[in-house]
Tab-separated table of C-alpha atoms and ligand atoms in Angstrom:
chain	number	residue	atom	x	y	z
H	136	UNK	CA	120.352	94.715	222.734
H	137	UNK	CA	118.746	98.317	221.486
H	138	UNK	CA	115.492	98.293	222.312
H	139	UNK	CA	113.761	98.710	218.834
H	140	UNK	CA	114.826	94.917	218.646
H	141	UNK	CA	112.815	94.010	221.612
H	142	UNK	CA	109.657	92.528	220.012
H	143	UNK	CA	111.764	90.332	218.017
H	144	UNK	CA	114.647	89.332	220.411
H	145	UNK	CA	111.458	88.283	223.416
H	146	UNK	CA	109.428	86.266	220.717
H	147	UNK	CA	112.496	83.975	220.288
H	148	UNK	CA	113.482	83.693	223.606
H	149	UNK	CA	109.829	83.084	224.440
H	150	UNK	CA	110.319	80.022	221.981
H	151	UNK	CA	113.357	79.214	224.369
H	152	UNK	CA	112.559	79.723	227.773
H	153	UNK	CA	108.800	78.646	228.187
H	154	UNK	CA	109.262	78.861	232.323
H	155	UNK	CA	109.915	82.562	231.818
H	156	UNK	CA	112.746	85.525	231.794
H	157	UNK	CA	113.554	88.341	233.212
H	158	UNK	CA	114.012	91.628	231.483
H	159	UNK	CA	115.741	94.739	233.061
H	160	UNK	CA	116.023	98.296	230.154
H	161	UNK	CA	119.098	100.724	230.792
H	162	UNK	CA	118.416	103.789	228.330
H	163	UNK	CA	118.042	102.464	225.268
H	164	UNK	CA	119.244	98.728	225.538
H	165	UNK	CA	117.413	96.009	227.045
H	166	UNK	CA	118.572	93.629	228.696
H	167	UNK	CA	117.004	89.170	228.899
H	168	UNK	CA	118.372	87.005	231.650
H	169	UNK	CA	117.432	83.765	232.124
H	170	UNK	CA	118.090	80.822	234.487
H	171	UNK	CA	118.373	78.097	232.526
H	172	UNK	CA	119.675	74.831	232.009
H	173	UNK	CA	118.962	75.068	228.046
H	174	UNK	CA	121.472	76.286	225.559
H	175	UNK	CA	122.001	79.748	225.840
H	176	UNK	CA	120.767	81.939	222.435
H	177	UNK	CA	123.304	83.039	220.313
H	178	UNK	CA	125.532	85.790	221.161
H	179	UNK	CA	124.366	85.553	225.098
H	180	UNK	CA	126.649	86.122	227.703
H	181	UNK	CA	126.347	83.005	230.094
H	182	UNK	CA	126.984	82.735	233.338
H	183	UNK	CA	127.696	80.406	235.872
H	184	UNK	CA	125.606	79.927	239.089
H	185	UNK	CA	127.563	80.761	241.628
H	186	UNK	CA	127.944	83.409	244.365
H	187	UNK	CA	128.811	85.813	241.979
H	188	UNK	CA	125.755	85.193	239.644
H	189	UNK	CA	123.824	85.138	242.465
H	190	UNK	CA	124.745	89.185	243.206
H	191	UNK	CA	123.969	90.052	239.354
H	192	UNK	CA	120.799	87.613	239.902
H	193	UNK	CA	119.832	90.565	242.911
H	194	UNK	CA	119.919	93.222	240.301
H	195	UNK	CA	116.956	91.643	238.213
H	196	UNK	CA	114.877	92.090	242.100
H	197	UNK	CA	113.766	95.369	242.096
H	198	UNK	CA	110.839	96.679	243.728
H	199	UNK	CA	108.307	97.327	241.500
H	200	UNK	CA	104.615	99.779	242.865
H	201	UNK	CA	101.593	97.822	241.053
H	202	UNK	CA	97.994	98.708	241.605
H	203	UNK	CA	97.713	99.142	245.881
H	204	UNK	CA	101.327	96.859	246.177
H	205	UNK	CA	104.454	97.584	246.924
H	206	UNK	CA	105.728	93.960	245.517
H	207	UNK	CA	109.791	93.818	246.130
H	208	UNK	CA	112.576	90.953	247.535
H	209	UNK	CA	113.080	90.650	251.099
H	210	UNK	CA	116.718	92.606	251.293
H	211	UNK	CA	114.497	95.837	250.719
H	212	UNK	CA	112.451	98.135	252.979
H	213	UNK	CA	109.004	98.881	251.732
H	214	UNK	CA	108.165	102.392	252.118
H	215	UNK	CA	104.724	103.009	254.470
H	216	UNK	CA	101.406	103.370	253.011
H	217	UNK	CA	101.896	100.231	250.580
H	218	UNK	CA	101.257	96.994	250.986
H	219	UNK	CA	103.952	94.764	250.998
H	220	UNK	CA	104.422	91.254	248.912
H	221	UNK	CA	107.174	89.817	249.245
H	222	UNK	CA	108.578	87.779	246.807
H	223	UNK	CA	111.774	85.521	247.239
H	224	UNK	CA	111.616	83.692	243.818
H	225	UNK	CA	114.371	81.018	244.749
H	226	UNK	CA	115.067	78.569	241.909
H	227	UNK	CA	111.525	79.704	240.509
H	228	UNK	CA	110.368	82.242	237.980
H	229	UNK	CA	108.968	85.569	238.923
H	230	UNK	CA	110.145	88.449	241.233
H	231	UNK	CA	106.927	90.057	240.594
H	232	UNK	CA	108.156	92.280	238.821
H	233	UNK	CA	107.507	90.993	235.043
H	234	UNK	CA	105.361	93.244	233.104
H	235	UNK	CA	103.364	90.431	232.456
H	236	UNK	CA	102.520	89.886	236.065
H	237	UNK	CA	102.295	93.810	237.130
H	238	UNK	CA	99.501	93.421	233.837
H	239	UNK	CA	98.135	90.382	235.769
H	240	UNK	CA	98.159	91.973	239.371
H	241	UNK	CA	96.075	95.077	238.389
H	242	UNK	CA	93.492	93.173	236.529
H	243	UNK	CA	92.972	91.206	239.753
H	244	UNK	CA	92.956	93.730	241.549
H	245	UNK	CA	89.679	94.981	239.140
H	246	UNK	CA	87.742	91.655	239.756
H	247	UNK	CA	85.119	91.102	242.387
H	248	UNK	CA	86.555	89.128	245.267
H	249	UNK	CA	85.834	85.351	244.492
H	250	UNK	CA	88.119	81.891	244.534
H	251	UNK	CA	91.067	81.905	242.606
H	252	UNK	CA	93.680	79.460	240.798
H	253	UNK	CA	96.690	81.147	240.099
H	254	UNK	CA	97.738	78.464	236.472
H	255	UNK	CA	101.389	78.842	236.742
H	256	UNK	CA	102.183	80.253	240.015
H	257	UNK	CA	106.342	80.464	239.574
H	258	UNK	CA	107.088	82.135	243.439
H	259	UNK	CA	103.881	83.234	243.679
H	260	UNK	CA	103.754	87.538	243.665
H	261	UNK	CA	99.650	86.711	241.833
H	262	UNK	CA	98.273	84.132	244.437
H	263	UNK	CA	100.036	85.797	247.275
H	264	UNK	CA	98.219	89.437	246.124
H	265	UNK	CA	95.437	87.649	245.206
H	266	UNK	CA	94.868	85.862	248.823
H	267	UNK	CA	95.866	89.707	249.996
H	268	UNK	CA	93.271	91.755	248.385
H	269	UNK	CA	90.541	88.945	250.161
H	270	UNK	CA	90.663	86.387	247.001
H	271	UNK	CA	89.222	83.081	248.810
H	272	UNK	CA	90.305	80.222	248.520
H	273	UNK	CA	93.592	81.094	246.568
H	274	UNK	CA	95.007	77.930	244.729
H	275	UNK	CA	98.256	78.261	243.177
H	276	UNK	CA	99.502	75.162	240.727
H	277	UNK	CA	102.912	74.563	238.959
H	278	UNK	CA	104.611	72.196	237.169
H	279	UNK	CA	107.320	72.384	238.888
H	280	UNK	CA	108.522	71.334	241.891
H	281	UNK	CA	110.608	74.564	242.789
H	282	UNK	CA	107.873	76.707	242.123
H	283	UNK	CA	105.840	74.728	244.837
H	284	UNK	CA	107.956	75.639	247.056
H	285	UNK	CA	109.021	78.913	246.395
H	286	UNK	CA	104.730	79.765	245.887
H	287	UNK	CA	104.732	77.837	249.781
H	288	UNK	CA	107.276	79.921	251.209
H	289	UNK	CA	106.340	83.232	249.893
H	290	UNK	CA	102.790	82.743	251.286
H	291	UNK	CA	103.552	82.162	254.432
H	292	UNK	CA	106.080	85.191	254.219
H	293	UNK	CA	103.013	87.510	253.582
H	294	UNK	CA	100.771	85.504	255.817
H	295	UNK	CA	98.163	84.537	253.398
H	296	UNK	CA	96.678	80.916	253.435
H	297	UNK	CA	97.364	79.697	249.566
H	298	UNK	CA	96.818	75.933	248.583
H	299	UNK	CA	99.579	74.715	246.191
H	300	UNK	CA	99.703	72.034	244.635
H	301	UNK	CA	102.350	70.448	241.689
H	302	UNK	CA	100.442	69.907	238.747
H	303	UNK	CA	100.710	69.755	234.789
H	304	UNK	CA	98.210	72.324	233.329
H	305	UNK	CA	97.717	70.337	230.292
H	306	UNK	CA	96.989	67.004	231.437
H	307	UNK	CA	96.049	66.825	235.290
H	308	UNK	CA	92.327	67.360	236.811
H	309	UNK	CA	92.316	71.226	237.806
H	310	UNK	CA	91.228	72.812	240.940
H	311	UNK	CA	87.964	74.671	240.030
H	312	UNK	CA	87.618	78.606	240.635
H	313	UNK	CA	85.675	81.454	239.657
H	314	UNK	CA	88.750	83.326	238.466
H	315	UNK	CA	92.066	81.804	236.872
H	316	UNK	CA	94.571	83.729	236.220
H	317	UNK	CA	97.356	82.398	233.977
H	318	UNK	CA	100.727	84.102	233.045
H	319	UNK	CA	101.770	81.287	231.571
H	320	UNK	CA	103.039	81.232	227.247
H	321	UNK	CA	100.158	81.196	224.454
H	322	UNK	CA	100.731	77.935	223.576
H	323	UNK	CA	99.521	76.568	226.940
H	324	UNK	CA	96.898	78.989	227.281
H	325	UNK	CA	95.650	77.625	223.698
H	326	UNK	CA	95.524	74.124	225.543
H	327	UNK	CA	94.352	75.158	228.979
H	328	UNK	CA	91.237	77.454	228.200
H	329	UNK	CA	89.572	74.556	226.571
H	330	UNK	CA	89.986	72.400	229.486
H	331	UNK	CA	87.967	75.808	232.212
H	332	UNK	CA	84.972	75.750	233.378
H	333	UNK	CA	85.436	79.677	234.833
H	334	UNK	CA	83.641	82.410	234.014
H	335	UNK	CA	87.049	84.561	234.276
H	336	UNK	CA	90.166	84.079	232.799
H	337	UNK	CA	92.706	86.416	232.974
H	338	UNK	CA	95.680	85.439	230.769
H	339	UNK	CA	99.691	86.419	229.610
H	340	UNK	CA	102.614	85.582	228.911
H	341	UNK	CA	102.721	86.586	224.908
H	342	UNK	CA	103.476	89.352	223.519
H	343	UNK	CA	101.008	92.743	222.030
H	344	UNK	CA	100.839	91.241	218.716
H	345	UNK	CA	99.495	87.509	219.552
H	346	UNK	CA	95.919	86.918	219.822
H	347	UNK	CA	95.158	83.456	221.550
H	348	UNK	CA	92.637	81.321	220.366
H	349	UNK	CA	89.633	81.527	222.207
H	350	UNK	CA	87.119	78.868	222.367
H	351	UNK	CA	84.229	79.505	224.265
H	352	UNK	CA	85.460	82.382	225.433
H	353	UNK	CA	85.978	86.226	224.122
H	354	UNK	CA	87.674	89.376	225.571
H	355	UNK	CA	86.302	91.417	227.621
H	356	UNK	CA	89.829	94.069	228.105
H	357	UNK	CA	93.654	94.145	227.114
H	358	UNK	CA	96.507	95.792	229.336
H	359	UNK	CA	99.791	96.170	226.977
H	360	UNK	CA	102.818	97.201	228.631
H	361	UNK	CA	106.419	97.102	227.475
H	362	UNK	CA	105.352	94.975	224.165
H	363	UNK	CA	103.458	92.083	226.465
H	364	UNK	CA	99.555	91.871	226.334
H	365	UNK	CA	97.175	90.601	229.432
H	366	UNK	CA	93.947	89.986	228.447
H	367	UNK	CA	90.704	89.205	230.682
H	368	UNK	CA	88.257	86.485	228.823
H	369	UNK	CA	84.782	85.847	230.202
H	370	UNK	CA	83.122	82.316	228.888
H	371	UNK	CA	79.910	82.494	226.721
H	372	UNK	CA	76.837	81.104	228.322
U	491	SAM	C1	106.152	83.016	233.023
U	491	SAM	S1	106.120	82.067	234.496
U	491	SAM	C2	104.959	82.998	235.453
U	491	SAM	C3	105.073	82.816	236.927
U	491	SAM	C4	104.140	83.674	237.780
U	491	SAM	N1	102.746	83.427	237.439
U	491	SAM	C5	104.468	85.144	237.670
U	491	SAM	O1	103.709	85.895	237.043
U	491	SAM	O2	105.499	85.568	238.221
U	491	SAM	C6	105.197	80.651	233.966
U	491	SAM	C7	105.105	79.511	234.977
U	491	SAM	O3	104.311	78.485	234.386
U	491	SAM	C8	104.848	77.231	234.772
U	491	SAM	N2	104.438	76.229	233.800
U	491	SAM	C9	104.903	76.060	232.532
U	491	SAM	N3	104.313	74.997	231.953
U	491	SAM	C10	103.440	74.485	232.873
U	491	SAM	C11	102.530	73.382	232.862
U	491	SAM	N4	102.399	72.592	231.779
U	491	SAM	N5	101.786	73.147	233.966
U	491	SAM	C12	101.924	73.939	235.078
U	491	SAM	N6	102.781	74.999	235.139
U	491	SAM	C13	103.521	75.263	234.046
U	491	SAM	C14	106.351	77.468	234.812
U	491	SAM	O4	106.978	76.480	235.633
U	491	SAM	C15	106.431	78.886	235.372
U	491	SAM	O5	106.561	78.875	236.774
């Protein structure tokens, strides 16, 4: 689609695909892929998985510099003087690649070294930087099941030690941690800052123009990048 339909065209597949897409621009047309077992949007091309989709799949994995990372697949060569994560997403969401979680990533990478939960891990590319850049203990939670193992293999890929766990953000007991980070959607952020006890939250998954409701929390900074918003909340006393 042209990019000046962007803002539009994410905000409704947002609505769709809660667990996440992928977005790749060539000139001026963007492109949405998602791997999905829901009806496809209107007008989307779909495809079926097979060997084939698994090639175009590839084309959505490319590296991606953020902050001090190099953050790429594992059929590429990081260059030297980076440091490498990488990310083999599996049947999960992320590549690392995601505006969203580049956003995510460098406001980490801002915050004094303390225990994290990573609310949403998909393969992992936040806990796995996170446990990286000396974030200790790293605890990465999903709802599901192939994004507990994906988050698994990826950390012990980069040889980090991260604790993950299957859990429903809404509803389940969570880990406690200093900083959460969750690139999650803004409906579930809604429910799950309520339910912290942190005095960090780092948050995204919506877009520039959506401003969560905050609780007992307020913003402290907002990274935009390619129409998506991060924000970092700090709790009141
Ligand atoms: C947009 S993806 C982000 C993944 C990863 N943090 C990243 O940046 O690449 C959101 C993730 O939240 C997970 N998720 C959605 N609803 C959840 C819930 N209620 N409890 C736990 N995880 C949930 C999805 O399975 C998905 O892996």
């Amino acid at each position: 689609m042209p990019l000046e339909h962007a803002e539009e065209a994410r905000a409704r597949w947002l609505e769709r695909f809660p667990q996440g897409f992928e977005e790749r621009t060539h000139g001026r047309e963007l492109e949405l892929a998602a791997y999905t077992e829901a009806d496809p949007p209107p007008g989307a091309l779909v495809e079926r998985v097979d060997s084939a989709w698994e090639e175009r799949w590839r084309d959505f994995h490319r590296p991606v510099l953020v902050g001090p990372f190099w953050i790429g697949p594992p059929w590429e060569q990081p260059p030297l003087g980076v440091m490498p994560v990488v990310i083999d997403p599996g049947g999960a969401f992320g590549t690392g690649a995601h505006a969203t979680t580049q956003l995510c990533i460098e406001l980490v990478a801002e915050q004094e070294q303390v225990s994290l939960l990573d609310a949403g891990c998909g393969s992992g590319a936040i806990a796995v930087a996170a446990a990286l850049l000396g974030f200790s203990p790293v605890v990465a939670v999903d709802v599901d099941p192939a994004a507990v193992d994906a988050t698994e293999r990826n950390a012990a890929a980069n040889g980090v030690a991260v604790d993950v766990r299957q859990l429903d953000l809404a509803t389940a007991a969570l880990p406690s941690a200093e900083l959460v980070v969750a690139n999650i959607s803004l409906e579930l952020i809604e429910v799950l800052l309520p339910r912290l006890a942190a005095p960090v939250v780092i948050a995204s998954g919506y877009l520039e123009h959506d401003e969560p409701r905050l609780g007992r929390y307020r913003r402290r900074e907002r990274g935009l990048r390619g129409g998506w918003a991060a924000d970092v909340f700090v709790r009141a006393q």
